[in-house]
């Protein structure tokens, strides 16, 4: 079976500094990968490279078998960027309109299926619990509410691959729980592949099936069980950190 | 004076027709520019227009024919500077804008100084709007509206978040290029109506007026267009009745509309 994401000897630069070196890994269909690592370790860079926002310096990274410049399956990908709060707060758009941005762009004349769009948007609004604020302007919402809008935008086209860059920062504990169970459900029931970045070491083991620990290169990639049993990881992180990551895992 | 008499003047009819189409163009493109923090694009390109008009007058060519290609190249240049060299939008505009003025001043002084012709371009002259301007502005307005109609999803997505748009497979560079070219021609036409000095007002003011009351992206575009057209028609009328310059009148009416919209919003905030 074809991998959803595959990287071969992939390296990446910002200006002249190498930020990611020689990554090779595969993410299979239905995997739930936690992408972790310290600040500046290249997590966001890796995600952007998958989406073609940053070019490879060497090697290549493919999503659904396509090089980012030739990607033909955009509608199968849902993306939540990390820096979503840097947008213009005065932007004159409603929540509904913003969520609709996650749908593939359609040519207005050639059979735009408005009914289906409205249904998809309604569903995403409901899943993220923002139906009641769907007619508000985006700038009139709180940070956490805005985050939910962007989560809805990532979910609206029912993607087969969800790429989430720090999805739970700004969410209150209850919303965070709901969010994880939502994504978990998509993963388990619809076999949606999930890649998410987080710094919340305590909770990742509860949901994710795999761990990709990045620090400019791959320090560890494998299942949680492997990670928790690995002596070299215990050595690398120190037993106590390994324990924090693993103790909630079952 | 009655309306019929007012409309019986050919130059008034031409100015109103071309002006309304130009207003729609400016307002719609203005909303996109302001939201992308390229508000001063119009100002910068207008300054380039000054350089190209001076060049046209010196070469004894109809200035519009020199301005349109020169301004197009400049706007693409501004985009490339932002994209490739990572220069901030305002700085890139500043560079191209001052270059335009400098070239204009050099050419004008070499060819006998600032004359009446150049001054009429600086402050606009509705008497100078001929049939050519009327047809170009109609054609262009149709082109811009069709572009926005066909690429609405893409343009909206890019305006909100260019990186996300790219990550949804939108060819951002191509659409940026199309918008830059359309903006250039719009700026050159607007200059005939209100003059180089006031061109950017027609791009910025209807947009910010619409932001005060717009309840969504489409709604905002619509309000901007309506307020732009209102300002041009009222402005020309007022200028004719009171014997004031048309360009400045249009800009002042625009400001009045903005102020009204702003107050309306404040009123709503306090009472709802
Ligand atoms: N636009 C940029 N220009 C230059 N260097 C950059 C740029 N973006 C990131 N970097 C560098 O690339 C490295 C990796 O950054 P990246 O954003 O991928 O880290 P991250 O793992 O997502 O960190 P965080 O946990 O803080 O989000 C950092 O050292 C950073 O300094
Ligand atoms: Mg990051």
Coordinates of C-alpha atoms and ligand atoms in Angstrom, one line a residue:
Chain A
X1 CA 0.0 0.0 0.0
X2 CA 1.1 3.5 -0.8
X3 CA 2.3 5.7 2.1
X4 CA 0.4 8.9 2.7
X5 CA 3.5 10.8 3.4
X6 CA 7.0 9.7 2.5
X7 CA 10.3 11.5 2.8
X8 CA 13.6 10.4 1.4
X9 CA 16.8 12.0 2.4
X10 CA 14.9 15.2 2.8
X11 CA 16.8 18.3 3.8
X12 CA 15.6 21.8 4.1
X13 CA 17.2 25.2 4.6
X14 CA 16.2 28.6 5.8
X15 CA 18.5 31.1 4.1
X16 CA 21.7 29.2 4.4
X17 CA 21.2 27.3 7.7
X18 CA 20.2 23.7 7.4
X19 CA 17.0 23.3 9.5
X20 CA 16.2 19.7 8.6
X21 CA 18.8 17.1 7.6
X22 CA 18.3 13.9 5.8
X23 CA 14.9 12.9 7.0
X24 CA 13.6 9.6 5.8
X25 CA 10.3 8.3 7.0
X26 CA 6.8 7.1 6.0
X27 CA 3.4 7.8 7.4
X28 CA 0.9 5.1 6.5
X29 CA -2.8 5.4 6.0
X30 CA -4.7 5.6 9.3
X31 CA -1.6 6.5 11.3
X32 CA -1.9 9.1 14.1
X33 CA 1.4 10.7 14.4
X34 CA 2.5 13.1 17.2
X35 CA 5.2 15.4 15.9
X36 CA 7.2 16.6 18.8
X37 CA 10.5 18.4 19.5
X38 CA 11.8 21.5 21.2
X39 CA 11.2 25.0 19.9
X40 CA 13.0 25.6 16.6
X41 CA 13.5 21.9 16.0
X42 CA 11.9 22.1 12.5
X43 CA 8.3 20.8 13.1
X44 CA 6.6 23.6 11.3
X45 CA 9.2 23.6 8.6
X46 CA 8.5 19.9 8.0
X47 CA 4.8 20.5 7.7
X48 CA 5.3 23.4 5.4
X49 CA 7.5 21.3 3.2
X50 CA 4.8 18.7 2.9
X51 CA 2.4 21.4 1.7
X52 CA 4.9 22.9 -0.8
X53 CA 5.3 26.2 1.2
X54 CA 9.0 25.5 1.6
X55 CA 11.2 23.9 -1.0
X56 CA 13.5 20.9 -0.4
X57 CA 17.2 21.6 -0.5
X58 CA 17.9 18.0 -1.1
X59 CA 15.8 14.8 -1.4
X60 CA 12.1 14.9 -1.6
X61 CA 8.9 14.6 0.4
X62 CA 5.7 13.2 -1.1
X63 CA 2.1 13.4 0.0
X64 CA -0.3 10.9 -1.5
X65 CA 2.6 10.0 -3.8
X66 CA 2.9 13.5 -5.3
X67 CA 5.7 16.0 -5.1
X68 CA 4.3 19.2 -3.6
X69 CA 4.7 21.1 -6.9
X70 CA 2.6 18.5 -8.7
X71 CA 0.2 17.8 -5.9
X72 CA -3.2 16.8 -7.3
X73 CA -4.9 15.8 -4.1
X74 CA -5.2 19.1 -2.3
X75 CA -8.9 18.4 -1.5
X76 CA -7.8 15.4 0.6
X77 CA -5.6 17.5 2.9
X78 CA -6.8 19.5 5.8
X79 CA -4.4 22.0 7.3
X80 CA -4.3 24.0 10.5
X81 CA -1.4 26.5 10.4
X82 CA 0.5 27.4 13.6
X83 CA 0.5 31.2 13.1
X84 CA -3.2 31.5 12.4
X85 CA -3.5 34.4 14.8
X86 CA -1.3 36.7 12.8
X87 CA -4.1 37.5 10.3
X88 CA -5.7 40.9 10.0
X89 CA -8.2 41.1 12.9
X90 CA -10.3 43.7 11.1
X91 CA -10.9 41.3 8.2
X92 CA -14.5 41.8 7.1
X93 CA -15.5 38.1 7.0
X94 CA -17.9 36.0 8.8
X95 CA -17.1 32.7 10.5
X96 CA -19.0 30.9 7.8
X97 CA -17.0 32.5 5.0
X98 CA -13.7 31.6 6.7
X99 CA -14.7 28.0 7.3
X100 CA -15.7 27.8 3.6
X101 CA -12.1 28.6 2.7
X102 CA -11.2 25.0 3.5
X103 CA -13.3 23.8 0.6
X104 CA -11.6 23.4 -2.7
X105 CA -11.8 26.6 -4.8
X106 CA -14.4 26.1 -7.6
X107 CA -15.0 27.8 -10.8
X108 CA -18.1 29.8 -10.2
X109 CA -19.6 28.9 -13.6
X110 CA -18.8 25.3 -13.9
X111 CA -21.3 23.6 -11.7
X112 CA -20.6 24.9 -8.3
X113 CA -22.6 22.8 -5.9
X114 CA -23.7 25.3 -3.4
X115 CA -26.0 23.0 -1.5
X116 CA -23.2 20.5 -0.8
X117 CA -21.0 23.4 0.3
X118 CA -23.5 24.7 2.7
X119 CA -24.1 21.3 4.2
X120 CA -20.3 20.7 4.6
X121 CA -19.9 24.1 6.3
X122 CA -22.8 23.4 8.6
X123 CA -21.4 20.1 9.6
X124 CA -17.9 21.5 10.3
X125 CA -19.5 24.3 12.4
X126 CA -21.4 21.8 14.4
X127 CA -18.5 19.5 15.0
X128 CA -16.4 22.4 16.4
X129 CA -19.4 23.8 18.3
X130 CA -19.5 27.2 16.7
X131 CA -22.8 27.1 14.9
X132 CA -24.1 29.8 17.1
X133 CA -21.4 32.3 16.2
X134 CA -21.3 31.5 12.5
X135 CA -22.5 34.9 11.4
X136 CA -20.1 36.9 13.5
X137 CA -17.1 38.6 12.1
X138 CA -13.9 36.7 12.6
X139 CA -12.3 39.7 14.4
X140 CA -15.0 39.8 17.0
X141 CA -14.2 36.4 18.4
X142 CA -11.8 35.4 21.2
X143 CA -8.5 33.7 20.4
X144 CA -9.9 30.2 21.4
X145 CA -13.0 30.8 19.3
X146 CA -10.9 31.8 16.4
X147 CA -8.9 28.7 16.8
X148 CA -12.1 26.6 16.6
X149 CA -12.9 28.4 13.4
X150 CA -9.6 27.4 11.9
X151 CA -10.0 23.8 13.1
X152 CA -13.4 23.8 11.3
X153 CA -11.7 25.2 8.2
X154 CA -9.3 22.2 8.3
X155 CA -12.1 19.7 8.7
X156 CA -14.7 21.1 6.3
X157 CA -13.6 19.2 3.2
X158 CA -13.5 15.8 5.0
X159 CA -9.8 15.3 4.5
X160 CA -8.1 12.0 4.4
X161 CA -5.0 13.6 5.9
X162 CA -5.2 16.1 8.7
X163 CA -2.1 18.2 9.3
X164 CA -2.4 20.2 12.6
X165 CA 0.3 22.5 13.8
X166 CA -0.2 23.0 17.5
X167 CA -4.0 22.7 17.3
X168 CA -4.7 22.9 21.0
X169 CA -2.8 26.0 22.1
X170 CA -5.5 28.6 23.1
X171 CA -8.2 26.0 23.7
X172 CA -9.7 25.6 27.2
X173 CA -9.4 22.1 28.7
X174 CA -12.9 21.1 27.8
X175 CA -12.6 22.2 24.2
X176 CA -9.3 20.5 24.0
X177 CA -10.8 17.2 25.2
X178 CA -13.6 17.6 22.7
X179 CA -11.1 18.4 20.0
X180 CA -9.0 15.3 20.7
X181 CA -12.0 13.0 20.8
X182 CA -13.2 14.5 17.5
X183 CA -9.9 13.9 15.8
X184 CA -9.6 10.5 17.5
X185 CA -13.1 9.6 16.1
X186 CA -12.1 10.6 12.6
X187 CA -8.9 8.6 12.9
X188 CA -10.6 5.5 14.2
X189 CA -13.9 5.5 12.3
X190 CA -12.9 7.1 9.0
X191 CA -9.3 6.0 8.9
X192 CA -8.2 9.6 8.6
X193 CA -4.4 10.0 8.8
X194 CA -3.4 12.5 11.4
X195 CA -0.1 14.4 11.9
X196 CA -0.2 16.8 14.7
X197 CA 2.4 19.0 16.4
X198 CA 2.2 19.4 20.1
X199 CA 4.3 20.4 23.2
X200 CA 1.8 18.7 25.5
X201 CA 3.9 15.7 26.3
X202 CA 1.5 14.4 28.9
X203 CA -1.4 13.8 26.6
X204 CA 0.1 12.7 23.3
X205 CA 0.3 9.1 24.3
X206 CA -3.4 9.0 25.0
X207 CA -4.3 9.5 21.4
X208 CA -1.4 9.2 19.0
X209 CA -0.2 5.8 17.7
X210 CA 3.2 7.0 16.6
X211 CA 5.7 9.5 17.8
X212 CA 8.1 11.4 15.5
X213 CA 10.6 13.2 17.7
X214 CA 12.4 15.8 15.7
X215 CA 15.5 17.9 16.4
X216 CA 16.7 19.0 13.0
X217 CA 17.0 15.3 12.3
X218 CA 14.9 12.4 13.4
X219 CA 15.7 11.4 16.9
X220 CA 13.0 8.8 17.1
X221 CA 10.2 7.5 14.9
X222 CA 8.0 4.6 15.7
X223 CA 5.1 3.5 17.8
X224 CA 4.6 4.5 21.4
X225 CA 5.3 1.1 22.7
X226 CA 8.7 1.0 21.0
X227 CA 9.4 4.5 22.3
X228 CA 8.6 3.5 25.9
X229 CA 10.6 0.3 25.8
X230 CA 13.6 1.9 24.1
X231 CA 16.6 2.1 26.3
X232 CA 18.3 4.6 24.0
X233 CA 15.4 6.9 24.4
X234 CA 15.5 6.5 28.1
X235 CA 19.1 7.5 27.8
X236 CA 18.4 10.4 25.4
X237 CA 15.6 12.0 27.4
X238 CA 16.4 10.7 30.8
X239 CA 14.1 8.2 32.4
X240 CA 11.8 10.7 34.0
X241 CA 10.9 12.5 30.7
X242 CA 10.3 9.2 29.0
X243 CA 8.1 8.3 31.9
X244 CA 6.1 11.6 31.5
X245 CA 5.5 10.8 27.9
X246 CA 4.7 7.2 28.5
X247 CA 2.8 6.9 31.7
X248 CA -0.6 7.9 30.3
X249 CA -0.2 5.6 27.4
X250 CA -2.4 2.5 27.3
Chain B
X1 CA -30.1 74.1 -12.6
X2 CA -32.0 71.0 -13.6
X3 CA -30.5 67.6 -14.1
X4 CA -31.4 67.4 -17.8
X5 CA -29.4 70.5 -18.6
X6 CA -26.6 69.1 -16.5
X7 CA -26.6 65.8 -18.4
X8 CA -26.9 67.5 -21.7
X9 CA -23.2 68.3 -21.7
X10 CA -21.2 65.6 -23.5
X11 CA -18.2 65.9 -21.2
X12 CA -20.3 65.5 -18.1
X13 CA -21.9 62.3 -19.6
X14 CA -18.5 60.9 -20.5
X15 CA -17.0 61.8 -17.1
X16 CA -20.0 60.2 -15.3
X17 CA -20.0 57.1 -17.3
X18 CA -16.2 56.5 -17.3
X19 CA -16.1 57.7 -13.7
X20 CA -18.7 55.2 -12.5
X21 CA -16.9 52.3 -14.1
X22 CA -13.6 53.6 -12.7
X23 CA -15.1 53.9 -9.3
X24 CA -16.3 50.2 -9.4
X25 CA -12.8 49.1 -10.4
X26 CA -11.1 51.2 -7.8
X27 CA -13.4 50.2 -5.0
X28 CA -13.2 46.5 -5.6
X29 CA -9.4 46.4 -6.2
X30 CA -9.0 48.8 -3.3
X31 CA -10.7 46.4 -0.9
X32 CA -8.2 43.7 -1.9
X33 CA -5.2 46.0 -1.7
X34 CA -6.1 47.5 1.7
X35 CA -6.8 44.0 3.2
X36 CA -3.4 42.9 2.0
X37 CA -1.7 46.0 3.5
X38 CA -0.8 47.3 0.0
X39 CA -3.0 50.4 0.4
X40 CA -0.4 52.7 -0.9
X41 CA 0.0 50.6 -4.1
X42 CA -2.3 53.2 -5.8
X43 CA -0.2 56.1 -4.6
X44 CA 3.1 54.4 -5.7
X45 CA 1.8 53.5 -9.1
X46 CA 0.3 57.0 -9.5
X47 CA 3.8 58.4 -9.0
X48 CA 5.1 56.1 -11.6
X49 CA 2.4 57.3 -13.8
X50 CA 3.8 60.8 -13.3
X51 CA 7.2 59.6 -14.7
X52 CA 5.6 57.9 -17.6
X53 CA 3.3 60.9 -18.5
X54 CA 6.4 63.1 -18.5
X55 CA 8.0 60.6 -20.8
X56 CA 5.0 60.5 -23.1
X57 CA 4.7 64.3 -23.3
X58 CA 8.5 64.6 -24.0
X59 CA 8.2 62.0 -26.8
X60 CA 5.0 63.5 -28.0
X61 CA 3.1 60.3 -27.7
X62 CA -0.3 60.1 -26.1
X63 CA 0.7 59.6 -22.4
X64 CA -1.8 56.8 -21.7
X65 CA 0.0 54.6 -24.2
X66 CA 3.3 55.1 -22.4
X67 CA 1.8 54.9 -18.9
X68 CA -0.1 51.7 -19.1
X69 CA 2.9 49.4 -20.0
X70 CA 5.3 51.3 -17.7
X71 CA 2.9 51.1 -14.7
X72 CA 2.2 47.4 -15.4
X73 CA 5.9 46.7 -15.3
X74 CA 6.3 48.6 -12.1
X75 CA 3.4 46.8 -10.3
X76 CA 4.8 43.5 -11.3
X77 CA 8.2 44.8 -10.1
X78 CA 6.7 45.7 -6.7
X79 CA 5.2 42.2 -6.4
X80 CA 8.5 40.5 -7.3
X81 CA 10.4 42.6 -4.8
X82 CA 8.0 41.5 -2.0
X83 CA 8.1 37.9 -3.2
X84 CA 11.7 37.3 -4.1
X85 CA 13.7 39.8 -2.1
X86 CA 11.5 39.7 1.0
X87 CA 11.2 43.4 1.1
X88 CA 8.1 44.8 3.0
X89 CA 5.3 45.9 0.8
X90 CA 5.4 49.5 1.9
X91 CA 9.1 49.7 1.3
X92 CA 8.9 48.1 -2.1
X93 CA 6.1 50.6 -3.0
X94 CA 8.2 53.5 -1.7
X95 CA 11.2 52.5 -3.8
X96 CA 9.2 52.2 -7.1
X97 CA 7.2 55.3 -6.3
X98 CA 10.2 57.6 -5.7
X99 CA 11.9 56.2 -8.7
X100 CA 8.8 57.2 -10.8
X101 CA 8.9 60.8 -9.5
X102 CA 12.6 61.1 -9.9
X103 CA 12.5 59.9 -13.5
X104 CA 9.5 62.2 -14.2
X105 CA 11.2 65.3 -12.7
X106 CA 14.4 64.6 -14.7
X107 CA 12.6 64.1 -18.0
X108 CA 10.3 67.1 -17.4
X109 CA 13.1 69.5 -16.6
X110 CA 15.2 68.2 -19.5
X111 CA 12.3 68.9 -21.8
X112 CA 11.4 72.4 -20.7
X113 CA 10.1 72.2 -17.1
X114 CA 6.7 71.5 -15.6
X115 CA 4.1 72.8 -18.0
X116 CA 0.4 73.1 -18.1
X117 CA 0.0 69.6 -19.5
X118 CA 1.7 68.0 -16.7
X119 CA -0.2 70.0 -14.1
X120 CA -3.5 68.8 -15.6
X121 CA -2.3 65.2 -15.0
X122 CA -1.4 66.0 -11.5
X123 CA -4.8 67.2 -10.5
X124 CA -7.0 65.5 -13.1
X125 CA -9.3 67.1 -15.5
X126 CA -12.7 65.6 -16.4
X127 CA -12.7 67.6 -19.6
X128 CA -9.9 65.4 -20.8
X129 CA -12.0 62.2 -20.5
X130 CA -12.6 61.3 -24.1
X131 CA -14.4 58.4 -25.8
X132 CA -11.2 56.3 -25.5
X133 CA -11.3 56.6 -21.7
X134 CA -15.0 55.7 -21.6
X135 CA -14.5 52.6 -23.6
X136 CA -11.4 51.5 -21.9
X137 CA -12.9 51.9 -18.5
X138 CA -16.1 50.0 -19.5
X139 CA -14.0 47.2 -21.0
X140 CA -11.7 47.1 -18.0
X141 CA -14.5 47.1 -15.4
X142 CA -16.0 44.1 -17.2
X143 CA -12.7 42.4 -17.2
X144 CA -12.1 43.0 -13.5
X145 CA -15.5 41.9 -12.5
X146 CA -15.3 38.8 -14.6
X147 CA -11.9 38.0 -13.1
X148 CA -13.3 38.4 -9.6
X149 CA -16.3 36.3 -10.5
X150 CA -14.2 33.4 -11.9
X151 CA -11.5 33.5 -9.3
X152 CA -13.6 34.6 -6.3
X153 CA -12.7 31.6 -4.1
X154 CA -9.1 31.9 -4.9
X155 CA -8.9 35.7 -4.5
X156 CA -10.8 35.6 -1.2
X157 CA -8.6 32.8 0.2
X158 CA -5.4 34.7 -0.8
X159 CA -6.6 37.9 0.6
X160 CA -7.3 36.3 3.9
X161 CA -4.2 34.2 4.2
X162 CA -1.8 33.8 1.2
X163 CA 0.1 30.9 2.8
X164 CA -3.1 28.9 3.5
X165 CA -4.2 29.6 0.0
X166 CA -1.0 28.2 -1.4
X167 CA -1.4 25.1 0.9
X168 CA -4.8 24.5 -0.7
X169 CA -3.3 24.3 -4.1
X170 CA -4.2 27.8 -5.3
X171 CA -1.8 29.3 -7.9
X172 CA -1.1 32.4 -5.9
X173 CA 1.6 33.8 -8.2
X174 CA -0.6 33.7 -11.2
X175 CA -3.5 35.4 -9.5
X176 CA -1.2 38.0 -8.0
X177 CA 0.1 38.8 -11.5
X178 CA -3.4 39.2 -12.9
X179 CA -4.4 41.5 -10.1
X180 CA -1.3 43.6 -10.4
X181 CA -1.9 44.1 -14.1
X182 CA -5.5 45.1 -13.6
X183 CA -4.6 47.4 -10.8
X184 CA -2.1 49.2 -13.1
X185 CA -4.5 49.9 -15.8
X186 CA -7.0 51.1 -13.2
X187 CA -4.6 53.5 -11.7
X188 CA -3.8 55.0 -15.0
X189 CA -7.4 55.5 -15.8
X190 CA -8.2 56.9 -12.3
X191 CA -5.4 59.5 -12.8
X192 CA -7.4 61.0 -15.8
X193 CA -10.4 61.4 -13.5
X194 CA -9.0 62.7 -10.2
X195 CA -5.3 63.3 -11.0
X196 CA -2.1 61.7 -9.8
X197 CA -2.2 63.3 -6.4
X198 CA -5.6 61.9 -5.5
X199 CA -5.6 58.5 -7.2
X200 CA -4.9 56.5 -4.0
X201 CA -7.9 58.2 -2.3
X202 CA -10.3 56.5 -4.7
X203 CA -8.7 53.1 -4.0
X204 CA -8.5 53.4 -0.2
X205 CA -11.6 55.5 0.9
X206 CA -14.4 53.3 -0.5
X207 CA -12.7 50.3 0.9
X208 CA -12.4 51.7 4.4
X209 CA -15.9 53.0 4.3
X210 CA -17.1 49.5 3.4
X211 CA -15.1 48.0 6.3
X212 CA -17.2 50.1 8.7
X213 CA -20.4 48.4 7.8
X214 CA -19.6 45.3 5.8
X215 CA -21.0 42.1 7.3
X216 CA -19.0 39.7 5.1
X217 CA -16.5 39.7 2.3
X218 CA -19.0 39.9 -0.6
X219 CA -21.1 42.4 1.2
X220 CA -18.0 44.5 1.8
X221 CA -17.1 44.5 -1.9
X222 CA -20.6 45.5 -2.8
X223 CA -20.7 48.4 -0.3
X224 CA -17.3 49.6 -1.5
X225 CA -18.4 49.7 -5.1
X226 CA -21.7 51.5 -4.2
X227 CA -19.9 54.1 -2.2
X228 CA -17.3 54.7 -4.9
X229 CA -19.9 55.2 -7.6
X230 CA -22.0 57.5 -5.3
X231 CA -18.9 59.6 -4.6
X232 CA -18.0 60.0 -8.3
X233 CA -21.5 60.9 -9.4
X234 CA -22.2 63.3 -6.5
X235 CA -18.7 64.7 -6.8
X236 CA -19.0 65.6 -10.4
X237 CA -22.4 67.1 -9.9
X238 CA -21.2 69.2 -6.9
X239 CA -18.1 70.3 -8.7
X240 CA -20.1 71.4 -11.7
X241 CA -22.7 73.3 -9.7
X242 CA -20.2 75.0 -7.4
X243 CA -17.5 75.4 -10.0
X244 CA -14.9 73.3 -8.0
X245 CA -12.3 70.9 -9.3
X246 CA -14.0 67.5 -9.8
X247 CA -11.2 65.3 -8.5
X248 CA -11.0 67.1 -5.1
X249 CA -14.8 67.1 -4.8
X250 CA -14.9 63.4 -5.4
X251 CA -12.3 62.8 -2.7
X252 CA -14.1 65.0 -0.2
X253 CA -17.4 63.3 -0.8
X254 CA -15.7 60.0 -0.3
X255 CA -14.4 61.2 3.0
X256 CA -17.9 62.4 4.0
X257 CA -19.2 58.9 3.2
X258 CA -16.4 57.3 5.3
X259 CA -17.2 59.6 8.2
X260 CA -20.9 58.8 7.9
X261 CA -20.2 55.0 7.9
X262 CA -17.8 55.4 10.8
X263 CA -20.4 57.3 12.8
X264 CA -23.1 54.8 11.9
X265 CA -20.9 52.0 13.3
X266 CA -20.2 53.9 16.5
X267 CA -23.9 54.5 16.9
X268 CA -24.5 50.8 16.5
X269 CA -21.8 50.0 19.0
X270 CA -23.3 52.3 21.6
X271 CA -26.9 51.2 21.1
X272 CA -26.6 47.5 20.4
Ligands
LIG1 N1 11.1 32.2 7.9 C1 12.3 31.8 8.4 N2 13.4 32.3 8.1 C2 14.6 31.9 8.6 N3 14.7 30.9 9.5 C3 13.5 30.3 9.9 C4 12.3 30.7 9.4 N4 11.3 30.0 10.0 C5 11.9 29.1 10.8 N5 13.3 29.4 10.8 C6 14.3 28.6 11.6 O1 14.1 27.2 11.3 C7 14.2 26.5 12.5 C8 13.0 25.6 12.6 O2 11.8 26.4 12.8 P1 10.4 25.8 12.9 O3 9.4 26.9 12.9 O4 10.2 24.7 12.0 O5 10.4 25.2 14.4 P2 9.3 24.5 15.2 O6 9.8 23.1 15.6 O7 8.0 24.5 14.6 O8 9.3 25.3 16.6 P3 8.1 25.8 17.5 O9 7.9 24.7 18.5 O10 8.6 27.0 18.2 O11 6.9 26.0 16.7 C9 14.4 27.5 13.6 O12 15.7 27.4 14.0 C10 14.1 28.8 13.0 O13 15.0 29.7 13.5
LIG2 MG1 6.2 25.4 14.9

